[in-house]
XYZ file of C-alpha atoms in Angstrom:
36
model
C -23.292 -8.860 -6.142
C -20.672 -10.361 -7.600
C -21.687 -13.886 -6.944
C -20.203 -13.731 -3.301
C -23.388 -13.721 -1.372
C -21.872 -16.009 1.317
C -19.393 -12.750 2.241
C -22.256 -10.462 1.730
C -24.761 -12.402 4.229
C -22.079 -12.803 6.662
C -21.215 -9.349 6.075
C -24.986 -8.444 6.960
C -25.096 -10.878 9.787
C -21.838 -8.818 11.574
C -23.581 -5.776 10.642
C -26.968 -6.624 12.453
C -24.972 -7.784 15.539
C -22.849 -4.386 15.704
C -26.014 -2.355 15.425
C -28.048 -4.369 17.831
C -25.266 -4.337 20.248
C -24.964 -0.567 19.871
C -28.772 -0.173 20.207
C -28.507 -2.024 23.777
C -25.546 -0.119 24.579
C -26.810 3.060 24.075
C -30.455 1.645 25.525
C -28.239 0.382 28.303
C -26.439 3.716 29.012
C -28.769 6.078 27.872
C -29.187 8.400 30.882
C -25.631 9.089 30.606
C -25.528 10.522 27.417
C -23.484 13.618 28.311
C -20.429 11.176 28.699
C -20.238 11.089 24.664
């Protein structure tokens, strides 16, 4: 936005590694979803 699109494609970068590690994790441990 505010000419820092370096922060705000890193910031998207971090944000599609979180999710796609939480989307193996949950993948990964999905059967024991009554632990949550």
């Amino acid at each position: 936005m505010n000419g820092l699109h370096e922060e705000s494609d890193t910031e998207q970068q971090t944000r599609d590694l979180y999710l796609t590690n939480i989307l193996s994790h949950n993948k990964r441990y999905d059967h024991n979803d009554d632990i949550w």
